[in-house]
Every structure is written in structure tokens, then in C-alpha cells.
Amino acid sequence: MSFLDRIAEGWRKNRKPGYYENFDYHWTMTIDLDQCSGCGACVTACQAENNLPIVGEKAFAKGREVKWLRMEHYWEGEYPDVKLNIIPMLCQHCDNAPCETVCPVSATYHNQDGLNTQIYNRCIGTRSCAVYCPYEVRYFNYNDHTWDSPLDQQLNPDVSVREKGVMEKCTFCIQRVRQAKDTAKDDGRRRVRDGEVQPACVQTCPSQAMAFGDRNDPESNVSQTLAGPRAYRVLDELNTKSSVVYLKKVETEA
Amino acid sequence: MQGDPNPLKYTDIHNDVVASIVETGSNYYVALATALALTLICFFFPWFYQLYYGIGAAGMNHPGVWGTYLASFIFWIGLSHSGTLLSCVLHITNSSWRKAMYRSAEAMTLFSLVVAAMMVMVHVGRPWFIHWTLPYPNQMEMWPNFRSPLLFDVMAITTYITGSTVFIYMGSIPDFAAVRDRTRGWRNTMYSLLSLGWRGTDREWHRLHWAYTFLAVLIIPLAVSVHSIVSWDFAMSIVPALHQTIFAPYFVVGAIYSGTAGIVTVMFVLRKFMDFGEYITELHFDNLGKLLLVLSLLWSYINIVEIFTGFYSGASGETEALRYRLFGFYAPLYWEMITFCAVLPLLCAFKRFRTSFVPMLYLSIAINIGMYTERFLIVATSLSRQYLPDAWGLYVPSAVEISILVGTLALFTTLFLLFVKIFPSVSMYEVKETMDTPKKIPAAASGGSLA
Amino acid sequence: MTHFVVGLFGDPESALSAAGSIQSADLGTPELMSPVPIEGVEEVLGEKRSVIKRFSLFGAIFGGVSGFLLAAITAVLYAHPVGGRPIITFPPYLIITYELTILFGIIFTVIGFFVSARLPNGLWTSFWKQDENRPYVPEAAVDKFAVSIGCGVDDVQRAETILRAAGAEAIRDGTEGVS
């Protein structure tokens, strides 16, 4: 192949890379709002799994709590005729993520599993990704955090503790995904089986409102759910192509 | 200057400008010491504390991740816009009134850019890794992300700092040469080095003219692009009140606006304290006043467009952001901005106002306060009201931020005070050019009287 | 050895006419030194052309090409998917191209200026007085207009006569150091 042909081929490859359509895995989470009771177990599980800092009262009052997964509360109507809508909000792992394009140092990018990753070591803390994120799920470390004893004993060794000046967010428990892929490889399988890997929030959900799986696999649990009539994405009109799919609450008129 | 019974001569200018450099009164040292002390106390000390503690020393929080640091950054970039840009435009259009003031205006550009670059360092969470935004080969084999609007900024501002430095330096070479012969000791060495051996030959003047013109032609589109790019830091996002096509012209106009006001302030100070009254005259204030009037009208127009399009879209996010900006928590600041930047400058319609120095000083300061508020509001109100109401919040600057804001002013003043003692702050050769050339002493006539 | 004869004039017109007479007397092209650019030099001493514009053009083209290549090649070298965009994206890379076009345009203009104006020259260092081929008159930086002509020993007298006839206020030996 001549030099020019190689350039032309490289050009085509880099103009239409193709991997956006065809990730190795396409991890997806579904959250059934009809089953969600708003207990907040997922929030706690996330806190424990991912070494989220306990920021303390003062920082909380300033609005600096770090919750990769938070429960959003929306009240409808006037007292006494009120209704509470709850929606767990976490990083949506958008395929067209606005936060990725804006990072000047590529500290956040899309990996081959279709996950939106955050590289703490590379982050310089411009915080622009947090501005660009329409879901407001990126959290900044405004200072170094401490874990008072005995809390320091429960830090997860698989997850790094972030230093000050670094952005962080939900990773879909990438340490567990990695583990599952390694196990699959050791067992001689090529793929991770459906349901083999669960992020902490999914694992802990008492009402099993959350599910996690590969949407590249048409047989998987999430792929089946995605086809259902209740599936929707938050702020879909922004064309972020998010990987977290919510299932509408079934309204029952009282 | 024509018709003056006692016209200025070339030597007068020479002496005045050299005197402004070598003769230093005690007032200058007091001012320099104060500015330096304020810089250390208000800028560097809080910054070092912030480096130690983390960005948490500032008032930013979860939705409001950007704050006054970014507002200051835009403000200083904006202030930099009139110096070199105005100087280039006036150079190309051959406006002679530019000549007495452009050197200090360009210095303003340069130092504003330096302060803006410092603000980036203050703003980011880990400034010790800021070099990762520069494209250089490294052992990580990582390059910056050229798709990022922030990286456009890095490129644009690097180019802009290079361009303005070169522009102010090249325009000063003849003046360095002129000062060189009048100084002794370390100053002589410094000016000898800076003037590169300029002798003022016809060849050198010719080359300087062309190089200077080419630079001006290159810098005009650059300056326009710099602030457009700064606006894209916001406009490329999908935050309701930031995702606006009008932002690039809005920022460019705002930048030139606040920069022109900044020039008025600096002109006033130079006139008052450096005895340049003969060179910086009512004419300059008159012309700058007209410019301010035009820019304020443009600025008001763009503001109206911004509100109208937001309102007309009817999208819930847009209308809420608009409502919040006009009537929400930050509304007093918004109306203060409208008063300072849209209403007060209308006074410039009157020639008596434009040619009175003290009112123009107050107006220029008011405009820059208003323009700072504009930048603050763009950041604060938009981030407080984004798509998900549960994540709405409020951002209020902390003491550290306010101190650093004051400190940047002191830093700028310090740099400027150093500048007036190193650079000839009025361009000697260009002022000389505007004057009548020395006339031949009529030898025949004098001879005749002898005979 | 070339001797330099420098005539000092109080006004640009006499300096120009002196330069014109020197040239028509076949003493070579004189050098004018002045505190401001003199109008009409080109009519007397011939049109000047500089290479600066070629430098600027080359710099701008070089900057533009290298700007796009910098962005495109570094993205290909370490390709990582970002925000659903292609690896080589046009709109952002064109902005990088634009900025680098201007940056290199500026840098090369400056280089072109230095090359074509022959700066920095011997005066640059503190040993500048030893530079014999570049006569320098400090008054020419203030309010005097100087005409300098380098010629052989035989022509010195003739040059001085022409300069004096044109109304020179003073004649200097350009090879002398400046007080």
C-alpha cells in the first residue's frame, strides 16, 4: 500500500472511528421508578464502596457534599394534597458526553466499555466538566478529606482516595467491572455473563429497582427492559445518549 | 498643537519622556511600595493559603463550581482588549490621536493578560499541573485535548500574549534607542540591549513601518478571536443561559467596552501623576468618550437581544434562567450593571461631559464595575439555575475570593508602576511625527539681516 | 578602509537634499538617520522593498498547516474517544489552525523584521563603540537629521563639501566613537 493510501485509510478511520456504535460492552443501568421506594440504600452503598468523603457539617451547609448517587426529590401539589417524586440521579455515562469534550487534558474520556471515565491523576481541576454536565453529577474535591477512625478501616482498597482539586463522579463501579472481566478471562470465557457484575447501588437495592448489564447483548436483562414502553432517558432532548435508562412510574389514580 | 505661540519642540518631548523614566519622586516609591504590599497581602498570601487548603477556601460549591476567579479571568482578558486592538485599528486607519496614548494602552493589554493568566492559575484545582494544557512531547505520551474550548483558550491567550508583547516591544525600539543615550549605568546597559542597536536609519524606519503594520493586521483578527473563544468556554456548554450564539459578539463588544473604559482611567492617572498633560489632552477624552457611547449602545442592544431570544424561545430552562437573572437573588447586581453600563454612559452624548476629566474618570470606573458584575452574573446566575431543579443552588464569594480580587488590582498596578519606569510611556517618535517637522532656519534671511 | 562622513542637519528637507546630491555625485547611497521616519526618502534614494511580507506569509502558512497537523496527529497518536466525536474533528481543529496561523505569522514577521532591518547590530552590546561600519549619532535620536556616507579616503573631502553646501550644521567622522 502506498503512503498516500495509508494516509487516506487513516483519515477515514479517524473520521469515522466506529467504536461509538460498537463498544466491547455497552454497560447500561435501568432504574425502575415504580419499584424505587426512595430508601437511599444505594446512596449509602455508593458511599461505602467508592470511598466517598464524609465532608462534615460545615462543608455540607456550603453545598459541597459528594454524592455520586443522589436522590432527587420533587414535590407536587400543595399540602395536604402532596405527592413526592423521587429519582436517583447518577452519572448517566452519556455516549455524547458534553463533559468529555471540554476537558483540556483529556482527564475524562470514553473507554471501550462505553463508560465515561474520570482519570483522577490527570485532572487539573478546571471544573468545566461539572459546568457542562446537564445532570450535575460531577463532584469536586474542594479540600483534602479525612476519615476519622474507625472509618479509615473501611476504605475500599480497590478504589483510590481522591486528593484536593480533583473532579470525581460515578464510575459504574469500574473496579467491579474490571474484576468481572478478569474473572471471565481467567475462566476462559470471552464475555462477562449477564448479571455477573453489579455496581454497589444495584447490588444493595432492596426493592430491586435497579438493574445493570450490557446493552450490546440483546439477551441481557437491560436490553429486554430497554425495549419496554416505560423506558425513558432524563433530558433526552439534549442528545446526550445517556446509558442510564429510567422506567416510568405507573400512575394509579386514587 | 498648531497655532500654539510656544510650540513643543522635539527636545521638549525627549526631555519630558526621559525625565518620566529617570526622575523618580518619593510619591512613586510610596505608591509602588503600597501596591507591592497589597499584592503580597491580598493576592499572594490568600492564594498560598488556597493552594495549601484547596479551592474550598473560595466560596464555590456544587452547582456553582465556577466563581469570581473565572469572572476575574474574563474581566482581565476583556480589559486587555482595548489596548492592543484599539492601537492596531487606529494605526491602520492612520489616526494620529492614537499616538500619545497607545503605549500605555498596550501596556495595559499586556499586564491585564498577565493578571488573567494568573487568574487561571488561581482558578484551577491543581495549578501545579497546569503545564499539561500545553502541547509538548512528554513521557506520558499524552497530549492535550484539542477539542476542548479551554484549550482554544490556552492557544488563543498564548498567541495573544506573544502578539501584544511583540507589538509593544517593536513599537518601543526607537524610543529605547533614544533613551539609551541619555542614561548611564545599568539603565544604559538595559536600554542598549532592548534597543538592539537601533540607529534610526531610513532602512530601519522603513522596515519598522512595514513590520508594525503587518503585526497590526495580524493582531486585529487575533484579538477578536480571543474573546470569542473565551465566550465559547460558556457558549459551547448546554447550560440554559450560557448556550447562546450571541455570546461571541457579546463578549467581544463587552471586552472592547471595558477596555476602553480602562484606557480612560489609565489616561487620567498618567495625565495627573506623570505630567503628560501636554500630550494627553481633551481631544483624547473626547474621542474615547464617543467610543464609549457607541460601545455602550451596542452592549445594551446585545443585552436586549439576549433577553428577547431567551424569552421568545419559551423553553422552560431558558425562561427560568432569565427570570432568575432579572428578578432572582442576584437581581440587584443585574440592575446595578444595567445602570452602570447602559444608562450612565449615555452622558457621553454631551461634549461637555466628554471633555471634563474627573467625570470621565468616575464614568470609566463605574463602567468597569458594571462589566465585572456582568461577568460575575454570567457565571453565577447561569450555574445556579440549570436543568435539574434539585441541583439548584446559590454561590456567594468568600473572603479569600474578594481579597484576591482586590489583590489582582494591586498586582496590575504594581506591574504598571514598574512599566512607566522602564518603558517610555508616551511614544516619543510618534508624538514627534504628529508635530511639525523642524523648519529650515532661513539662512538667507538671517544672512540678509547681517548684511 | 572605509571612512564615514556624517553631516548633521536641523531639518529633514536639507538632509534629504544632501542625500540626493551625494547620490548624484556618485559617492554611493548615503544612510539617513533621524528621530522620526522622514517623508519622501524613497523619492530621493529610490524605492525600498522589504522581505518582511514574505516572512509573514510563510509564517502564516506554516503556522496554519502545523496547527492543524498538531491537533490531528496528536489526536491520532493517542486516540481516545471523546464525547462521540471523531478523532479528527474539524470545527475545533480549525480554531487551533486559526490561532497558530496568527502566532507563527507574528513570530515570522518579527524574524523578518530583524533580518531585513539588520538588527540586532553591533550597537546592541556594550562594546558598540567598536563597530566601525555603523556610524551612529546620538543627536539623531533627539532632533537632528544625519546623513552618513561611507567612502574611500580620497572622497572624504568631496563628501564634506557636498554636505556643507547642503547646509550641514556639523560634520563628523563617523568612525570616531561617540562621546
GROMACS .gro file of C-alpha atoms in nm, chain B residues 1-3 7-8 10 431-439:
model
   15
  255MET     CA    1  -0.066   7.199   1.866
  256GLN     CA    2  -0.050   7.424   1.566
  257GLY     CA    3  -0.101   7.790   1.636
  261PRO     CA    4   0.508   7.516   2.021
  262LEU     CA    5   0.654   7.198   2.160
  264TYR     CA    6   1.138   6.766   1.966
  685VAL     CA    7   0.438   6.214   1.903
  686LYS     CA    8   0.722   6.383   1.721
  687GLU     CA    9   0.572   6.263   1.395
  688THR     CA   10   0.243   6.437   1.468
  689MET     CA   11   0.421   6.766   1.519
  690ASP     CA   12   0.554   6.997   1.254
  691THR     CA   13   0.900   6.890   1.144
  692PRO     CA   14   1.173   7.138   1.232
  693LYS     CA   15   1.183   7.403   0.966
   0.00000   0.00000   0.00000
